[in-house]
mmCIF file of C-alpha atoms in Angstrom:
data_model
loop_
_atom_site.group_PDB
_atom_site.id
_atom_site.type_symbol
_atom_site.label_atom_id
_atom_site.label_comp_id
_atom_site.label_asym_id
_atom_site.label_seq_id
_atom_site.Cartn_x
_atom_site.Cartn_y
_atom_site.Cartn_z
ATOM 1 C CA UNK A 1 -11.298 6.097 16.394
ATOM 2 C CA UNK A 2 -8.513 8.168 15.184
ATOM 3 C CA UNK A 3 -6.906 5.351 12.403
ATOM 4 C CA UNK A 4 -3.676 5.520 11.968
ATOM 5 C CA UNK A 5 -2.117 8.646 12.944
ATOM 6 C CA UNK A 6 1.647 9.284 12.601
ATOM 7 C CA UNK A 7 4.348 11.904 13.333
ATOM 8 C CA UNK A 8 5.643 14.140 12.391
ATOM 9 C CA UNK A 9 4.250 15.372 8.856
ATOM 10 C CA UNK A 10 7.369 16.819 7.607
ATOM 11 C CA UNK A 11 10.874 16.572 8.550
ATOM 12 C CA UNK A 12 14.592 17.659 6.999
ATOM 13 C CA UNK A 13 17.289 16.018 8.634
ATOM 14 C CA UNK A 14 20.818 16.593 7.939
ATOM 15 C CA UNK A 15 23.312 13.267 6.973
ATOM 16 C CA UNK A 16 24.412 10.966 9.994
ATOM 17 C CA UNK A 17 21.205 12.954 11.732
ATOM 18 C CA UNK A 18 19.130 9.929 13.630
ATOM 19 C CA UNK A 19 15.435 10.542 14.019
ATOM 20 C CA UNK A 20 12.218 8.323 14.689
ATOM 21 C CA UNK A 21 8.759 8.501 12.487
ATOM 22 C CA UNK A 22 6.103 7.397 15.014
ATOM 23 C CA UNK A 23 3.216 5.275 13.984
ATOM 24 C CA UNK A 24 0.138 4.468 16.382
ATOM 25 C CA UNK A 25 -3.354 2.771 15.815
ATOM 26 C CA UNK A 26 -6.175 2.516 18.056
ATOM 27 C CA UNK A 27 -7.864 -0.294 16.490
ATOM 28 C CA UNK A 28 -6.172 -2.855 18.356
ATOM 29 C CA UNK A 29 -5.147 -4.034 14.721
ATOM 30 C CA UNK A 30 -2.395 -7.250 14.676
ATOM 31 C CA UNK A 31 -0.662 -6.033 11.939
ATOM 32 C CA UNK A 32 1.587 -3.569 11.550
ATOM 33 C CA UNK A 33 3.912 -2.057 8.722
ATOM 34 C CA UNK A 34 6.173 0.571 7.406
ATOM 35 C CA UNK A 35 6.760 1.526 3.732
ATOM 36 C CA UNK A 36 8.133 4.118 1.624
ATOM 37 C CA UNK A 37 7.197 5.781 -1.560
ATOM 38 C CA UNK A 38 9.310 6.719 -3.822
ATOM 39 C CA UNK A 39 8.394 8.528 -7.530
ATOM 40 C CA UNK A 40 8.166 5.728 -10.313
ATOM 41 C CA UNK A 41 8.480 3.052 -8.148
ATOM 42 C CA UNK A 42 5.299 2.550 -5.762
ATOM 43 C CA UNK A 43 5.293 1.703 -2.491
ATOM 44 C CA UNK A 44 7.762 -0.615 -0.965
ATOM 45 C CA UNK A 45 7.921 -2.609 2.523
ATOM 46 C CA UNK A 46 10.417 -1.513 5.057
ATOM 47 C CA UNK A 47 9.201 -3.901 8.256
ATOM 48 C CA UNK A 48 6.254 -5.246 9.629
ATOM 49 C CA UNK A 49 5.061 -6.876 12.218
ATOM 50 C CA UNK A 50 2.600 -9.195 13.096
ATOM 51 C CA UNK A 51 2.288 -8.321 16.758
ATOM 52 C CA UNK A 52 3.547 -6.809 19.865
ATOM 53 C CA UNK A 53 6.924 -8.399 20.077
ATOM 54 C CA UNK A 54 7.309 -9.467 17.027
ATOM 55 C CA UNK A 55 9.005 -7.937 14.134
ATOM 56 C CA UNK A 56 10.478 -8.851 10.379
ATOM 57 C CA UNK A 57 12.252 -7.116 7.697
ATOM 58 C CA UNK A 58 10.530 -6.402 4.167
ATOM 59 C CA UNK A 59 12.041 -5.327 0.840
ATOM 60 C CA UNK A 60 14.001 -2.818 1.890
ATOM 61 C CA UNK A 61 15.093 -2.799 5.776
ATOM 62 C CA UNK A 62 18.954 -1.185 5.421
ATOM 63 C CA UNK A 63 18.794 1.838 7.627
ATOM 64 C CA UNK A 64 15.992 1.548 9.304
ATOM 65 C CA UNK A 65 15.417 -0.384 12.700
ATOM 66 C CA UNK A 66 11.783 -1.038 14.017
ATOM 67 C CA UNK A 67 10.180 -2.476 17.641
ATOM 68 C CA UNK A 68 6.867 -3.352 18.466
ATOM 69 C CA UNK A 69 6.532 -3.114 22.341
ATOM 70 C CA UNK A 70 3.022 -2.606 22.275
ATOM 71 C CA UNK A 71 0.109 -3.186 20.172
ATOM 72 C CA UNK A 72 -0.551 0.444 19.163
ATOM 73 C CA UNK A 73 2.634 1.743 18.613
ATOM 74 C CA UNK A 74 5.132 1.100 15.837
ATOM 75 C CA UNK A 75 7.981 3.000 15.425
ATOM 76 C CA UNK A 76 10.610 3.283 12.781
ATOM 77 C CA UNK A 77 14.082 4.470 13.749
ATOM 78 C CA UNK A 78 16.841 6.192 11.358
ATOM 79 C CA UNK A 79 20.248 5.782 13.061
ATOM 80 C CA UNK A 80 22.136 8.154 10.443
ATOM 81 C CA UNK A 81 20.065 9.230 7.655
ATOM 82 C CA UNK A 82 21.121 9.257 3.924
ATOM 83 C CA UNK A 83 19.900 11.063 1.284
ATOM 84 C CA UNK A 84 18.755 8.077 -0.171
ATOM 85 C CA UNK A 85 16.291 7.687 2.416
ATOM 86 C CA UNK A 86 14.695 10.756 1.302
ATOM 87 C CA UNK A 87 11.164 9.654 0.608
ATOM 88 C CA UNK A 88 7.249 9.326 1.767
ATOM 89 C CA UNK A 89 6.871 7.500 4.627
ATOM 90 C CA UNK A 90 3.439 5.578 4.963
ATOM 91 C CA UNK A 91 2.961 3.449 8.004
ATOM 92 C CA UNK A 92 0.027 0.876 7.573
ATOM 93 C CA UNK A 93 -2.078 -1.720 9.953
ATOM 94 C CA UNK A 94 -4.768 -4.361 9.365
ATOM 95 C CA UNK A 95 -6.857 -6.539 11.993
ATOM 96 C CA UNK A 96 -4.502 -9.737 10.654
ATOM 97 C CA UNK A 97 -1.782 -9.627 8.039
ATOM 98 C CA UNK A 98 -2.561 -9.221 4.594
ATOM 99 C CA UNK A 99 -6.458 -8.595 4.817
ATOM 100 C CA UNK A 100 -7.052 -11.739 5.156
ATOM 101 C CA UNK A 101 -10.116 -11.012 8.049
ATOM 102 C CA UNK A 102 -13.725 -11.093 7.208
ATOM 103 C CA UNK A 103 -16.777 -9.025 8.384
ATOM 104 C CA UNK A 104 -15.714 -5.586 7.484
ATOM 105 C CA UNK A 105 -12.416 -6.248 9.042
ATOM 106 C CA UNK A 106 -10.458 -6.606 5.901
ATOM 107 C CA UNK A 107 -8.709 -4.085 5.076
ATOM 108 C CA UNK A 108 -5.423 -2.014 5.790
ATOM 109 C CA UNK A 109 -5.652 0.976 6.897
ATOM 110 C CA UNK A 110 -2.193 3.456 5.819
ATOM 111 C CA UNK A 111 -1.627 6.297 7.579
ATOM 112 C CA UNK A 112 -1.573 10.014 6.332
ATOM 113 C CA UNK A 113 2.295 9.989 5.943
ATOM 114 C CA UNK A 114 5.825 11.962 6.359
ATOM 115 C CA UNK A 115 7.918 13.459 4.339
ATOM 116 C CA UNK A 116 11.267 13.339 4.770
ATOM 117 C CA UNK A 117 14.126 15.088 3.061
ATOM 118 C CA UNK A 118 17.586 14.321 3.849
ATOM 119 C CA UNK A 119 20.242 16.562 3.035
ATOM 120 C CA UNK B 1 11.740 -13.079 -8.261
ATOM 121 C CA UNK B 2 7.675 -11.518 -7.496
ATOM 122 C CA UNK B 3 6.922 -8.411 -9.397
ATOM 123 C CA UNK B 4 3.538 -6.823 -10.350
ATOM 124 C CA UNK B 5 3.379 -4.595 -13.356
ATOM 125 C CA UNK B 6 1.633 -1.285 -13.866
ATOM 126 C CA UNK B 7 2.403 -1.391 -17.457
ATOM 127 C CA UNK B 8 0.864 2.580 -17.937
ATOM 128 C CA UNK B 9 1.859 5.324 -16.058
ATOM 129 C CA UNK B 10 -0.468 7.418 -17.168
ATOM 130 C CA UNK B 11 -4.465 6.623 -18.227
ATOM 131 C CA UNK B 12 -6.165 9.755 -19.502
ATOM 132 C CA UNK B 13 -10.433 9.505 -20.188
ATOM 133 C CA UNK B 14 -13.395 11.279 -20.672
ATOM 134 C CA UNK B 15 -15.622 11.588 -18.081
ATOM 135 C CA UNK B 16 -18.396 9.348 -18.500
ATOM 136 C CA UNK B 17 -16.587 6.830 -20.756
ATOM 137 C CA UNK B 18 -15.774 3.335 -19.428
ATOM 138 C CA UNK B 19 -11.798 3.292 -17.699
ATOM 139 C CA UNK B 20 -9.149 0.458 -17.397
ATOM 140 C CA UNK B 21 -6.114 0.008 -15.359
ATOM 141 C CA UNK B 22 -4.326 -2.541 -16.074
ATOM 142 C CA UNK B 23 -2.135 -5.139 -14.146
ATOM 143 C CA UNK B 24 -0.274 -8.170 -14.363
ATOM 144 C CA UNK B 25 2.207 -9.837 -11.873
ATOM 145 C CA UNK B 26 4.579 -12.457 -11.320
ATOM 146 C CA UNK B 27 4.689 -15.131 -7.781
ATOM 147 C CA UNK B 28 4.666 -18.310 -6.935
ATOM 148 C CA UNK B 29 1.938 -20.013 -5.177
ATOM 149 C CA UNK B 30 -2.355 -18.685 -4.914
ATOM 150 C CA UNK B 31 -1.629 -14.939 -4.635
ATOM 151 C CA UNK B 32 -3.780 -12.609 -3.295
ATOM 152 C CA UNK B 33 -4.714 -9.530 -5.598
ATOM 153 C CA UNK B 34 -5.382 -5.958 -4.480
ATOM 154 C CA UNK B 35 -6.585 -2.471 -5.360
ATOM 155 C CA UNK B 36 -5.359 0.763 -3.671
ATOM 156 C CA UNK B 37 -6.132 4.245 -4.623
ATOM 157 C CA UNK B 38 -4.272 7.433 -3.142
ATOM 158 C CA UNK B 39 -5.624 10.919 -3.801
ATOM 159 C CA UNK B 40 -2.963 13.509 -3.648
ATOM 160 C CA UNK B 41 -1.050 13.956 -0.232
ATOM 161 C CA UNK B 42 -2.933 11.598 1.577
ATOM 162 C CA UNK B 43 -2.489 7.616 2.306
ATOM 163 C CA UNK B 44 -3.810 5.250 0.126
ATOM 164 C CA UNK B 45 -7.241 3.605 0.607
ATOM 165 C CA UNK B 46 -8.149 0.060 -0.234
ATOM 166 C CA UNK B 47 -10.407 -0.569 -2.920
ATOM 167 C CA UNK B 48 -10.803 -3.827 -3.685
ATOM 168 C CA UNK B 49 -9.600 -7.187 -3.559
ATOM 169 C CA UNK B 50 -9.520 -10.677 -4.738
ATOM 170 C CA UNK B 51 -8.498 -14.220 -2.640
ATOM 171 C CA UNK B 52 -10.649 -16.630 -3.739
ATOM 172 C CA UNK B 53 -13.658 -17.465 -6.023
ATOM 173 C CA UNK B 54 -15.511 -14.969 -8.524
ATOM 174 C CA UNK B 55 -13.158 -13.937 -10.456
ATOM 175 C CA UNK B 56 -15.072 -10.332 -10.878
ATOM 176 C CA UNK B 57 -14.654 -8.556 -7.663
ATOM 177 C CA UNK B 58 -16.655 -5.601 -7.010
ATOM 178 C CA UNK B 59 -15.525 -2.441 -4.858
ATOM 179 C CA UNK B 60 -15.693 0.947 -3.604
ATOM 180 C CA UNK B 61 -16.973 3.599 -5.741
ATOM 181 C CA UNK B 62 -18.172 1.740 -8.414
ATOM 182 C CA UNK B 63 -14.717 -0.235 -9.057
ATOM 183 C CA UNK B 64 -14.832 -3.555 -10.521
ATOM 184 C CA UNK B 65 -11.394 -5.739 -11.214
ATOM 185 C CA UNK B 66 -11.581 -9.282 -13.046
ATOM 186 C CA UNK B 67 -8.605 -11.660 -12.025
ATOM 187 C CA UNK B 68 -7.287 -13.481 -14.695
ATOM 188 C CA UNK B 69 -5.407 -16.897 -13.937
ATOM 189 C CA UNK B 70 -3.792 -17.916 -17.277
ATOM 190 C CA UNK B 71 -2.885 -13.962 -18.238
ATOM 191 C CA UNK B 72 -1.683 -13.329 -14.252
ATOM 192 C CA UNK B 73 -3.472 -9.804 -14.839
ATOM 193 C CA UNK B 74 -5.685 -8.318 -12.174
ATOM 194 C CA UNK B 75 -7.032 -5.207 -14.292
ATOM 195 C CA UNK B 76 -9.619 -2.360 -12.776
ATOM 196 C CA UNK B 77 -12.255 -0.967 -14.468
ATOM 197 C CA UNK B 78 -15.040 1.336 -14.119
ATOM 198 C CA UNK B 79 -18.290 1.582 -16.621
ATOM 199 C CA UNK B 80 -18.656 5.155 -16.410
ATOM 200 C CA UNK B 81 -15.535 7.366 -15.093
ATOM 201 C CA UNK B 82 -15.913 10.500 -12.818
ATOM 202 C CA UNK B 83 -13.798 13.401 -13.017
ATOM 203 C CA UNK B 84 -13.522 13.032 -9.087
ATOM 204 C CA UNK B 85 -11.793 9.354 -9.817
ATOM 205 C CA UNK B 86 -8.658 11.467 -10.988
ATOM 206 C CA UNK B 87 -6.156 9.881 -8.700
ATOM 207 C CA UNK B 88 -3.072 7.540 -8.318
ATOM 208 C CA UNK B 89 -3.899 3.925 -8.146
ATOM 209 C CA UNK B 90 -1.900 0.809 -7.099
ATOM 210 C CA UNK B 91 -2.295 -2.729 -7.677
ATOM 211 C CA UNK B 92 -0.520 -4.751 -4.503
ATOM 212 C CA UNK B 93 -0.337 -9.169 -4.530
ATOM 213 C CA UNK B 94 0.270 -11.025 -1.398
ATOM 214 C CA UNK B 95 0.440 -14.563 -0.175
ATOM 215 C CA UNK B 96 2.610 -15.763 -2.416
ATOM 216 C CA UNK B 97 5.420 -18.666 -1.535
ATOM 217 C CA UNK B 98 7.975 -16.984 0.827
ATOM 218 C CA UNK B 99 6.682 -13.772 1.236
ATOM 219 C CA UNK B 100 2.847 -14.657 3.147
ATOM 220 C CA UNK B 101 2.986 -11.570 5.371
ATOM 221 C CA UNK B 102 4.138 -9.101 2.534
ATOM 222 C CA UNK B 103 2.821 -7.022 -0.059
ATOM 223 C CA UNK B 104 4.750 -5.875 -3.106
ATOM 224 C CA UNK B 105 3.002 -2.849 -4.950
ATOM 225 C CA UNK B 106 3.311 -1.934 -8.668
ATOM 226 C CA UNK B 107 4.646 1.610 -9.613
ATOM 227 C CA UNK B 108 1.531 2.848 -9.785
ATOM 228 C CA UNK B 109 -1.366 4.669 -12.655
ATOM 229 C CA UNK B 110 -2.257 7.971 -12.679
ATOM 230 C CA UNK B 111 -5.758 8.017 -13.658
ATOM 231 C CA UNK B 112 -6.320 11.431 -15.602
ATOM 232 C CA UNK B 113 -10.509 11.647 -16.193
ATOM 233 C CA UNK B 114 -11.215 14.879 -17.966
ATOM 234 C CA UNK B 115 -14.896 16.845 -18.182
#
């Protein structure tokens, strides 16, 4: 299994630029999210979802649009970046929300990130 | 409103000496307690974590956190600290009242161990 694998690894986008971070799994994991990192201030929860279809807004949606059309896949969209969404991008998926699985299943998996710099 | 609190940002120790990071948080409801670690430019990995019962929880790499009900502190400790434990660590609560498919993170503790 690959994990969680997303794309690109780095990107620098100019203001009012639109752009998608993809996000895929091939562990036919449930659920689904997207965070972002930011110094001082840990990580916090842009969307998630809890299955294809299905979609909800975390701490800190403004900006950023998500769909979940299939089970792997779980893109986040930027329709016209800010500089205040410059930040680490993690994407994240478990077998069922919040760990909550048993027998080895339990856990969430994050993904190996992007960086993004707005300018 | 729920918070968790990372109240260091930095722990320095000596290899081989016994480490704590601490946390503490704030929800409504039964939460559920958790344990991250992220080693520099990579995603964080899960550690540990606590829903129900013992209140010591043992993890990965020789991580141990004791949940606390009447102090609402979830602190991690190891006995004997390697200099290869040198990493960022996060303390995450979910399944609290209103927010049962969420996780809210603390700011995070740079764990410093030194040879």
């Amino acid at each position: 299994n690959a994990g969680v694998t997303q794309t690109p690894k780095f990107q620098v986008l100019k203001t009012g630029q639109s752009m998608t971070l993809q996000c895929a799994q091939d562990m036919n994991h449930e659920y689904m999210s997207w965070y972002r990192q930011d110094p001082g201030m840990g990580l916090r929860l842009i969307h998630y979802s809890v299955g294809a279809g299905i979609t909800d807004q975390g701490e800190v949606p403004n900006g950023y649009n998500v769909s979940r059309s299939t089970t792997e896949d779980f893109p986040l969209r930027l329709l016209s970046a800010a500089p205040s969404q410059t930040s680490v991008y993690f994407c994240a998926s478990s077998y069922r929300a919040l760990d909550l699985g048993t027998s080895g299943r339990d856990t969430q998996y994050f993904g190996p990130g992007t960086r993004l710099t707005v300018l | 409103a729920q918070s968790v609190a990372q109240p260091e940002d930095q722990v320095n120790v000596a290899e081989g000496n016994p480490l704590t990071v601490k946390c503490t948080y704030s929800v409504s409801g039964n939460p559920y307690l958790f344990w991250y670690v992220q080693y520099p430019n990579r995603g964080l990995q899960f550690l540990l974590k606590y829903i129900t019962g013992d209140n010591l929880v043992k993890g990965s790499y020789g991580f141990e956190a004791e949940f606390n009900k009447s102090q609402t502190s979830f602190h991690l400790k190891k006995p004997s600290a390697l200099v290869s434990d040198s990493a960022l660590y996060f303390c995450a609560v979910g399944g609290f009242s209103g927010g049962y498919n969420k996780l809210i993170f603390g700011a995070g503790t740079r764990l410093a161990v030194h040879p």
